[in-house]
XYZ file of N, CA and C in Angstrom:
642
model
N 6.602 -67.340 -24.763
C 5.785 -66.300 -24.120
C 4.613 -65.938 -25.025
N 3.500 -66.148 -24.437
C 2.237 -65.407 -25.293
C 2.236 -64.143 -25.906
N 1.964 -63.755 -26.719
C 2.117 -62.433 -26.943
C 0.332 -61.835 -27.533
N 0.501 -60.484 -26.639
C -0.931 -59.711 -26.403
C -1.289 -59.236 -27.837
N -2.453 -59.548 -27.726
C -3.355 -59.400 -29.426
C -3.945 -58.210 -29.390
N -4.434 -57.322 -30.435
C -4.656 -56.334 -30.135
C -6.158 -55.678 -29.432
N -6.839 -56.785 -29.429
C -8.056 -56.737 -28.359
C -7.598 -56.737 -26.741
N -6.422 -57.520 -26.287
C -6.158 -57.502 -25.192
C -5.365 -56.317 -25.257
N -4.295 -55.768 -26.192
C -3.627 -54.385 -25.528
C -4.900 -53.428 -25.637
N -5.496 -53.287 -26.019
C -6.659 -52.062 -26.204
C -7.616 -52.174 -24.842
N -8.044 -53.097 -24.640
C -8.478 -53.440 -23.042
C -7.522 -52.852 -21.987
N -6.338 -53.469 -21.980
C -5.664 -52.848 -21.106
C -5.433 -51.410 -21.421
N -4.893 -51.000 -22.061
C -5.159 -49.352 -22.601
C -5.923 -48.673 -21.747
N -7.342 -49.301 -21.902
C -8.541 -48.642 -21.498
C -8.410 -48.499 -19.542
N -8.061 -49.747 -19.542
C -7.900 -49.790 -18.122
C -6.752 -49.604 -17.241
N -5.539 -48.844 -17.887
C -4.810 -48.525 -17.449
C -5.459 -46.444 -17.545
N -5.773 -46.040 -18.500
C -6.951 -44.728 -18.670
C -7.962 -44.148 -17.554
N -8.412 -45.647 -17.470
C -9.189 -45.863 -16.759
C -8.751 -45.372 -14.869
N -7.518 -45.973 -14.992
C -7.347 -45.972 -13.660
C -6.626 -44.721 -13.311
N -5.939 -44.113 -14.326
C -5.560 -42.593 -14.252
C -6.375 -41.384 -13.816
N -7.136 -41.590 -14.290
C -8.946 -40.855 -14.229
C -9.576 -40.878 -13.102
N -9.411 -42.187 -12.353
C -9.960 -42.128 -11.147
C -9.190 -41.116 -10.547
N -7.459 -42.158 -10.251
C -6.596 -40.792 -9.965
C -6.562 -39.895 -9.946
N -6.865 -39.259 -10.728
C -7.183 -37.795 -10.878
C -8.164 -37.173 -10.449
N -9.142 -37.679 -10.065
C -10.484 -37.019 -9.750
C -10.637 -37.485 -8.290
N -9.576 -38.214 -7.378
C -9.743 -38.708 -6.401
C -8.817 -37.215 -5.555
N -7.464 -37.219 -7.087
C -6.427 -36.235 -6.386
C -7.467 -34.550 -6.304
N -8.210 -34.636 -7.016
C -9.144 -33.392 -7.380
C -9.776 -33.042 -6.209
N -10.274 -34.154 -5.392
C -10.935 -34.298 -4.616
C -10.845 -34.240 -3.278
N -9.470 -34.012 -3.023
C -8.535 -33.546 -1.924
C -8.272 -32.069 -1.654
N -8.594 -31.425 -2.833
C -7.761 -30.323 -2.995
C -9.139 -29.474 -1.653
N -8.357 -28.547 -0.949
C -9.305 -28.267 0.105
C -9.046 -26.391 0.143
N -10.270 -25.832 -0.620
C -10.298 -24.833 -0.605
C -9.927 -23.353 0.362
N -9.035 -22.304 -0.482
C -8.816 -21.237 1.211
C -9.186 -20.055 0.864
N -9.238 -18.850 1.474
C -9.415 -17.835 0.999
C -8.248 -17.448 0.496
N -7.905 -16.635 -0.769
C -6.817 -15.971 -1.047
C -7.321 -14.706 -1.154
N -6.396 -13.957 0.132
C -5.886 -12.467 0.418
C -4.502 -11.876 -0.201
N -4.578 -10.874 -0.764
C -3.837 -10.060 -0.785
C -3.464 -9.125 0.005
N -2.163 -8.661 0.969
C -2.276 -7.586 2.019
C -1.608 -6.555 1.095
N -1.726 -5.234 0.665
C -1.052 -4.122 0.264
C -0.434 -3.486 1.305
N 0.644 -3.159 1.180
C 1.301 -2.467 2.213
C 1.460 -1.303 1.544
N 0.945 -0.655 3.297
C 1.191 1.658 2.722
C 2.674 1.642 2.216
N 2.739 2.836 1.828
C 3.948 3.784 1.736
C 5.147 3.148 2.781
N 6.648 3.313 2.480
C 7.187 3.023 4.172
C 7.338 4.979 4.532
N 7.762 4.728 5.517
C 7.847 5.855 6.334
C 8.872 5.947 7.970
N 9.806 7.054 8.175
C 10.709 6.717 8.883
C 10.428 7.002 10.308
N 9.436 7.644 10.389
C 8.908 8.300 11.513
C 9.008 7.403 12.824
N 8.866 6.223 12.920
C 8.833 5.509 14.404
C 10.130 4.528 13.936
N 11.287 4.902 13.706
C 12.236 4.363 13.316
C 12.996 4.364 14.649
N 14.110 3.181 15.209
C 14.725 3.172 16.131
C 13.562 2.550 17.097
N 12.148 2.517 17.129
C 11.378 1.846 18.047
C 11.014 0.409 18.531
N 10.486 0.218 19.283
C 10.555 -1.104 19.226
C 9.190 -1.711 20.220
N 8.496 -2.644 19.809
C 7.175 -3.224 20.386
C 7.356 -4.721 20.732
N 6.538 -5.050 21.468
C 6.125 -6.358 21.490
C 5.020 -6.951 21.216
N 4.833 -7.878 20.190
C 3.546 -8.301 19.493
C 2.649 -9.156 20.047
N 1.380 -8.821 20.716
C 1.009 -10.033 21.060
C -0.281 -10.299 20.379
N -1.238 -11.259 19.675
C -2.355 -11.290 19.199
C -2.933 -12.212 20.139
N -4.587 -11.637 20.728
C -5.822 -12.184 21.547
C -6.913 -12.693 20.376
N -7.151 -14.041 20.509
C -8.243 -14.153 19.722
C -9.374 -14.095 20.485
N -9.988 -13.327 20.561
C -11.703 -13.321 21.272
C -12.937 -13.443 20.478
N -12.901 -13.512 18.596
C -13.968 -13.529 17.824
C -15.024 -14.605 19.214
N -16.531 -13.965 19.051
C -17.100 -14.706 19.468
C -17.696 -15.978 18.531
N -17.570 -16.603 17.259
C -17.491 -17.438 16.628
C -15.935 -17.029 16.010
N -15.148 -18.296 15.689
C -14.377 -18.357 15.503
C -13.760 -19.014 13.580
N -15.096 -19.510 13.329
C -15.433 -19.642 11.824
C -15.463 -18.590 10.572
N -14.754 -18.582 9.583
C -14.546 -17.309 9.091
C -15.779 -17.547 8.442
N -16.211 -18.812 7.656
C -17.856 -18.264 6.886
C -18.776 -18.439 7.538
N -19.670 -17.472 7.070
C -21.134 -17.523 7.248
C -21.651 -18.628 6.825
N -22.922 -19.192 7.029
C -23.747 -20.144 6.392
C -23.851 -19.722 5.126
N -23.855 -18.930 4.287
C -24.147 -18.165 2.896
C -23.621 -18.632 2.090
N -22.015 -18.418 2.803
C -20.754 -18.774 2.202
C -20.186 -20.236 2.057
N -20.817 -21.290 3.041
C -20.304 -22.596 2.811
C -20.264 -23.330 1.685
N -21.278 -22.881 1.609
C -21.680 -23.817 -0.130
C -20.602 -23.705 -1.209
N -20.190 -22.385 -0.989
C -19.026 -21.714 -2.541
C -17.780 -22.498 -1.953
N -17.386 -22.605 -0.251
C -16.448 -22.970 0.131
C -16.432 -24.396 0.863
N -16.653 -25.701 -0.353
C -16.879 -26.458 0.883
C -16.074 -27.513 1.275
N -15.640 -28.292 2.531
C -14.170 -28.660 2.704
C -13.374 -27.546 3.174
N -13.652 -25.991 3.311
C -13.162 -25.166 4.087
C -12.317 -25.795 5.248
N -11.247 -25.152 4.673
C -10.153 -25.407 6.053
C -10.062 -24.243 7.592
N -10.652 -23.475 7.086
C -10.476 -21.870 8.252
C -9.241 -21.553 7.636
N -8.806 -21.356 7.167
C -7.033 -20.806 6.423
C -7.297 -20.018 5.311
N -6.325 -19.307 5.729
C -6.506 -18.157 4.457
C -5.225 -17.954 3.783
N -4.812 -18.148 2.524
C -3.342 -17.933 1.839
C -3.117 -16.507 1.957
N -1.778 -15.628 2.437
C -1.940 -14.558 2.253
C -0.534 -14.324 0.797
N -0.904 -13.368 0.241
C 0.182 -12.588 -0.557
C 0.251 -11.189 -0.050
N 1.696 -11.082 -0.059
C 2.258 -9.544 0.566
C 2.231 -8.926 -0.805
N 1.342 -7.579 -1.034
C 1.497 -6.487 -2.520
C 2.730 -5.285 -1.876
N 3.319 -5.124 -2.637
C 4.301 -3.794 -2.591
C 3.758 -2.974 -3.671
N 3.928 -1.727 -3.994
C 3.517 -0.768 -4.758
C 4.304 -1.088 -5.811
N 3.591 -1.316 -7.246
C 3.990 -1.450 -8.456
C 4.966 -2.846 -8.528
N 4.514 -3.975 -7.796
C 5.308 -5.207 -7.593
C 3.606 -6.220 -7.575
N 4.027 -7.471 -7.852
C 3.439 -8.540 -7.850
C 3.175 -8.770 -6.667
N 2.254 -9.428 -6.307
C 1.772 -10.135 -4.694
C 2.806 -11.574 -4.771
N 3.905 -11.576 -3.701
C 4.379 -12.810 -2.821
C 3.708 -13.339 -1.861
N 3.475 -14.605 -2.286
C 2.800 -15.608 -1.373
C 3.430 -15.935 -0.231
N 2.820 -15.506 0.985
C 3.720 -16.019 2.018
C 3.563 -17.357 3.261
N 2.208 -17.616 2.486
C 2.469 -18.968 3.400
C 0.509 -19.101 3.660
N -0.100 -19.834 4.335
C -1.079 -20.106 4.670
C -1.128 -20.063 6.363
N -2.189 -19.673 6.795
C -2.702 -18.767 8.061
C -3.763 -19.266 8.886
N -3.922 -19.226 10.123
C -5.274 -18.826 10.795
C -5.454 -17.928 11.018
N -6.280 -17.385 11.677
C -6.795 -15.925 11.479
C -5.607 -15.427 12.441
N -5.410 -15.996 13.858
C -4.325 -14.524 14.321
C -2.806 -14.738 13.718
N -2.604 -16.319 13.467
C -1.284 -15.801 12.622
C -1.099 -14.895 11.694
N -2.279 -14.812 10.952
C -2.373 -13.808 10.172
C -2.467 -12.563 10.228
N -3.170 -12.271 11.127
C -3.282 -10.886 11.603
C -1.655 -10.386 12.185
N -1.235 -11.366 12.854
C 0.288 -11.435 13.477
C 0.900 -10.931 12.060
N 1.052 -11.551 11.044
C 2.368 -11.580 9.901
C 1.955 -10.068 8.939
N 1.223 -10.107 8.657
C 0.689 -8.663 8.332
C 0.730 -7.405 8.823
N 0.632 -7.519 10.157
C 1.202 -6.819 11.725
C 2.308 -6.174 11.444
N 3.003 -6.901 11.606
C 4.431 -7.680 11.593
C 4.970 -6.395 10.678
N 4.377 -6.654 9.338
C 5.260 -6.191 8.204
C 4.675 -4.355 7.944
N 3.584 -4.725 8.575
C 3.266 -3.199 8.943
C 4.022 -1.706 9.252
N 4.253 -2.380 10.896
C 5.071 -1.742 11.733
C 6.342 -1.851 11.286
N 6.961 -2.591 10.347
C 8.457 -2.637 10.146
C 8.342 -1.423 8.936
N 7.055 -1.331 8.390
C 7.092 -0.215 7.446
C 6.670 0.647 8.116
N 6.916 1.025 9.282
C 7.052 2.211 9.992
C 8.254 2.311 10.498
N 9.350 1.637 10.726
C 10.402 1.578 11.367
C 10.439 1.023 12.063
N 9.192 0.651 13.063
C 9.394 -0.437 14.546
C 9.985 -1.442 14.197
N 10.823 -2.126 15.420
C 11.248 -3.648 15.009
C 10.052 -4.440 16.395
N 9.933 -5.596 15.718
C 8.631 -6.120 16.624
C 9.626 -6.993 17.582
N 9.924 -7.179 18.896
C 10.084 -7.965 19.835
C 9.152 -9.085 19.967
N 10.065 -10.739 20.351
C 9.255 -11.505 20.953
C 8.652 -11.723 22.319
N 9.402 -11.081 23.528
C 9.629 -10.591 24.630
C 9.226 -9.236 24.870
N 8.723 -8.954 25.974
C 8.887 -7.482 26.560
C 10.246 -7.527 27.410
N 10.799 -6.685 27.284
C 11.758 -6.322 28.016
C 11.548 -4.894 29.175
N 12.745 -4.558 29.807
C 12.552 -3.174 30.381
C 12.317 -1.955 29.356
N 11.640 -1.329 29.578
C 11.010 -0.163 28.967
C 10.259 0.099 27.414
N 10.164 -1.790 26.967
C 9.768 -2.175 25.730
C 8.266 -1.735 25.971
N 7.420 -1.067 25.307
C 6.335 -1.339 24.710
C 5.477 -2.655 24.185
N 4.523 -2.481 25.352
C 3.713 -3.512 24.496
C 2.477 -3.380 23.757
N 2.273 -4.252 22.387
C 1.141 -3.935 22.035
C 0.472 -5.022 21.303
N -0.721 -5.185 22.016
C -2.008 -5.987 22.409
C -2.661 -6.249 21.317
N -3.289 -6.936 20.398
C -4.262 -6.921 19.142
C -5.386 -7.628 19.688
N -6.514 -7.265 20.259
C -7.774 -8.347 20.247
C -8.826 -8.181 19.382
N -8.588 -9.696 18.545
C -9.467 -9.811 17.443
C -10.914 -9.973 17.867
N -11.987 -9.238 17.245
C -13.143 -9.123 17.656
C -13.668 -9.331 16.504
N -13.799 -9.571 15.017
C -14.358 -10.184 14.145
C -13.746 -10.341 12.908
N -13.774 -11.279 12.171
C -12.958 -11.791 10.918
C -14.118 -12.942 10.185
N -14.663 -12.283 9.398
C -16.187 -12.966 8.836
C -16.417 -12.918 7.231
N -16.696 -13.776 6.595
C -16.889 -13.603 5.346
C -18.695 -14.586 5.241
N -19.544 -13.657 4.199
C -20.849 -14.428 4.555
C -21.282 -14.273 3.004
N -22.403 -14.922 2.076
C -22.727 -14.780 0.881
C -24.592 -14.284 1.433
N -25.124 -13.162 1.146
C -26.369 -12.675 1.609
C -26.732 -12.778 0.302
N -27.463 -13.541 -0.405
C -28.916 -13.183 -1.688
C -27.014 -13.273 -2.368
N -27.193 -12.865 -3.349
C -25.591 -12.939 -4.590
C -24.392 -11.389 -4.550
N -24.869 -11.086 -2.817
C -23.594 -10.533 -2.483
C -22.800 -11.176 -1.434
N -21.412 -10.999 -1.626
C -20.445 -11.356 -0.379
C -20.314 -10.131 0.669
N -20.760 -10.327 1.367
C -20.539 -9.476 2.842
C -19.132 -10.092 3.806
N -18.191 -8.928 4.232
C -17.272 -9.284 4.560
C -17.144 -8.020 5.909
N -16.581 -8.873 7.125
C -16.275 -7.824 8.322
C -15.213 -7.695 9.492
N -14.769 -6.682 9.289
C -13.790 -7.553 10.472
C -13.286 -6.120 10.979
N -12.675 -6.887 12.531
C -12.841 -5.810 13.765
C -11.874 -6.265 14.749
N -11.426 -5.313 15.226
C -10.531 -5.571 16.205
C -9.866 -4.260 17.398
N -9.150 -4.594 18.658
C -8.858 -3.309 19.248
C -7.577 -3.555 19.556
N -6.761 -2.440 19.340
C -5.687 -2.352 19.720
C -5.062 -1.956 21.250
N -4.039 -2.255 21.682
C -4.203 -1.860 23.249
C -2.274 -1.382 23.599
N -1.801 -0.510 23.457
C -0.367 -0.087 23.444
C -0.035 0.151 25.057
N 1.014 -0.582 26.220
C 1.299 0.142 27.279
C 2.553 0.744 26.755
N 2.469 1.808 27.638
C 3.810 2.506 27.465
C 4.291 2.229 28.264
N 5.896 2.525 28.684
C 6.981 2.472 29.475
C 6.406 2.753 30.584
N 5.944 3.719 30.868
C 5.425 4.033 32.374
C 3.945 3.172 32.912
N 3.706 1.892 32.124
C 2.658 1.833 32.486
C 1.423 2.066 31.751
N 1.322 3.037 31.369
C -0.034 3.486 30.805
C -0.785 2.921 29.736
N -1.793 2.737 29.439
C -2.526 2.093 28.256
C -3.133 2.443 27.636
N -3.409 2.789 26.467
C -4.050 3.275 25.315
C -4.722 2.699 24.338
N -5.838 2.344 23.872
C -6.430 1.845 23.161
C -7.193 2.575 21.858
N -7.393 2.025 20.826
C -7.523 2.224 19.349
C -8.732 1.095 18.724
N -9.870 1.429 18.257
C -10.472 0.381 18.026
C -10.446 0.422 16.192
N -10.761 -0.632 16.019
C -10.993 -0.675 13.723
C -11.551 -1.735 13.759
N -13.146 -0.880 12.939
C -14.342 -1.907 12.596
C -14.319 -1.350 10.461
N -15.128 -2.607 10.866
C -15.219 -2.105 9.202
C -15.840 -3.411 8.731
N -16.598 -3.125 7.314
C -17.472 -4.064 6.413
C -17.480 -3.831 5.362
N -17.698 -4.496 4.141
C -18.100 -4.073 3.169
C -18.515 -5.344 2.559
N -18.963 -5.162 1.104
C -19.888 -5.976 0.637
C -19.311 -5.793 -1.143
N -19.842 -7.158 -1.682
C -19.320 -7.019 -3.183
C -20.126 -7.824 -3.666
N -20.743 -7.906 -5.305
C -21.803 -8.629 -6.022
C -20.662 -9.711 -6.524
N -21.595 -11.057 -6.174
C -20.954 -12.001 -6.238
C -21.381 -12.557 -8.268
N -19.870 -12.838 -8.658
C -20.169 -13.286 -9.941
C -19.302 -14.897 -9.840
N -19.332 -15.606 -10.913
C -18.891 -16.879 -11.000
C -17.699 -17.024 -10.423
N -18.015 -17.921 -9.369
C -16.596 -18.558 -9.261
C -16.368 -17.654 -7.740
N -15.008 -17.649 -7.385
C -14.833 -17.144 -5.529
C -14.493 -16.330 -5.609
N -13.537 -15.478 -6.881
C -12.879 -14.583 -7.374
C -13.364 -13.059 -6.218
N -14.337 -13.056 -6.567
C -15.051 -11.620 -5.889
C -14.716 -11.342 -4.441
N -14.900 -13.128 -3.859
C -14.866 -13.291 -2.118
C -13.571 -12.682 -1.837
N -12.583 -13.078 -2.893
C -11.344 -13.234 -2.363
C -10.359 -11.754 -2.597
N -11.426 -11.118 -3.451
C -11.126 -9.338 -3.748
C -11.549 -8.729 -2.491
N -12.855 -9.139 -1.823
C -13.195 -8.207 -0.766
C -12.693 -8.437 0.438
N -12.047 -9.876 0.601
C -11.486 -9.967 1.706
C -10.426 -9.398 1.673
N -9.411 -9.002 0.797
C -8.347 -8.562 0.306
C -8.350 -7.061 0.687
N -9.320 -6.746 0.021
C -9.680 -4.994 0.451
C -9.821 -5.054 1.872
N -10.883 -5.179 2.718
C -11.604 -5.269 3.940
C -9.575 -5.283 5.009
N -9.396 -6.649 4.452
C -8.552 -6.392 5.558
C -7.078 -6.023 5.215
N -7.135 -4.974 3.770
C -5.807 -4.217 3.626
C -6.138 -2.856 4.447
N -7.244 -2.596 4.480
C -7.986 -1.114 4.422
C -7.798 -1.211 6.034
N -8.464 -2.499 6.959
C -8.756 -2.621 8.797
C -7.198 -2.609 9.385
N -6.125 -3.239 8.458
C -4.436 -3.335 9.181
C -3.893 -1.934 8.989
N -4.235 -1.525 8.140
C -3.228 -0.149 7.567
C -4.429 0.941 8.400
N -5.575 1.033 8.646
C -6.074 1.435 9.608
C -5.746 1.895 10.805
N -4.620 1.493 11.545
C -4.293 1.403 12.738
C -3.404 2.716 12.490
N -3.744 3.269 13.178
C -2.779 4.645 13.538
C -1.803 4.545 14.545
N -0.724 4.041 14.130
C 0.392 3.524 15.103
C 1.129 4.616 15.530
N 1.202 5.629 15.299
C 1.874 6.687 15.382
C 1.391 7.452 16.613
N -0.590 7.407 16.509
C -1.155 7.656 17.308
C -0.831 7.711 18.568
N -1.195 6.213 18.526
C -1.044 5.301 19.686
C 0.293 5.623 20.319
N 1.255 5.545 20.098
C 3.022 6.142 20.617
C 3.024 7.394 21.434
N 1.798 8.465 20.427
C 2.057 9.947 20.815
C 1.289 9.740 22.925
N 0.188 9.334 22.269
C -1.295 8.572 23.418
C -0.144 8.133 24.800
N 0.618 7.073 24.229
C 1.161 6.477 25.738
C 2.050 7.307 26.130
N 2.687 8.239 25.084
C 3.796 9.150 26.023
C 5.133 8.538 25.439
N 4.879 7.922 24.019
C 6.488 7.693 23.897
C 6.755 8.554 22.747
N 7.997 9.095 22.948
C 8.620 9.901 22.330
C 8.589 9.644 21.084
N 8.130 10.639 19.878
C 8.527 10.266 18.198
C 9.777 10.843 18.134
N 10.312 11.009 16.324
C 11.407 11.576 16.036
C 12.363 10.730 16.213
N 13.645 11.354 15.988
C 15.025 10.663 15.623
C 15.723 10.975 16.585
């Protein structure tokens, strides 16, 4: 058997290096950017405890793209997905999975109302409550070296007898963009901890005529 001299192992060396490198910058090159949100959840509270809803989310954004033209550039290969992490008070953010916009709005929902006591139904049933989410904007845009961020939506509760009640939450805000996405991914974080916990669910219950208390 021939045996490799040390000009030929050093060649190969190189080109076994060589081919790692590509690897790597090919695997680099896959990687497909998302927004990362944080949702904070309020206080819990027992007040609509024993209740119970049915969840439904409407997507109506009239564009359905979360960036702006501003924003493509920082994000590009954008998937429309947003990673969310659930914050608890004085706890770390758990990652719970990756989203489109109404799943998301759905799972956040979700964990909302259970920190009110509601349990969310998949079904309406007899005398279940239903309640409606139509998304009306979910936008992130880069204007001059700020991130502008907005999002909007209306809520729509029937009660048992019928009746319907509606709740609207708009909101925007804006943050100076410094290196890197870091900033995008603070204001989206805020924007839509501040638009979910927004919702006056309690409201809405008193509005259709369903009974609070224990």
């Amino acid at each position: 058997m021939k045996r490799m001299n040390r000009t030929d192992f050093f060649r190969v060396t190189r080109g076994i290096l060589a081919l790692m490198l590509l690897i790597g910058v090919a695997s680099c090159g896959t990687i497909i950017p998302e927004l990362q949100v944080q949702y904070t959840l309020p206080p819990p509270s027992d007040e609509l405890r024993g209740r119970a809803v049915s969840l439904t989310i409407q997507d109506r954004r009239a564009d359905t793209s979360i960036l702006g033209r501003g924003a493509r550039e920082d994000f590009k290969g954008f998937s429309n997905s947003v990673s969310l992490s659930i914050v608890d008070a004085g706890q770390k953010g758990l990652n719970v999975g990756i989203f489109q916009v109404p799943a998301l709005m759905r799972e956040a929902l979700e964990r909302r109302l259970a920190r009110l006591g509601v349990e969310v139904l998949s079904d309406t049933g007899p005398g279940v409550p239903g309640l409606v989410i139509i998304l009306r904007e979910f936008s992130l845009d880069l204007v001059g070296r700020e991130w502008s961020a907005k999002m909007g939506y209306e809520a729509k509760l029937t009660g048992a007898k019928g009746g319907v009640v509606t709740q609207s939450v708009n909101g925007q805000a804006s943050r100076y963009k410094v290196v890197g996405r870091d900033a995008a991914d603070d204001l989206m974080s805020e924007i839509f901890t501040d638009m979910v916990n927004a919702l006056n669910v309690q409201r809405l219950f008193e509005q259709a005529g369903i009974t609070l208390g224990h």
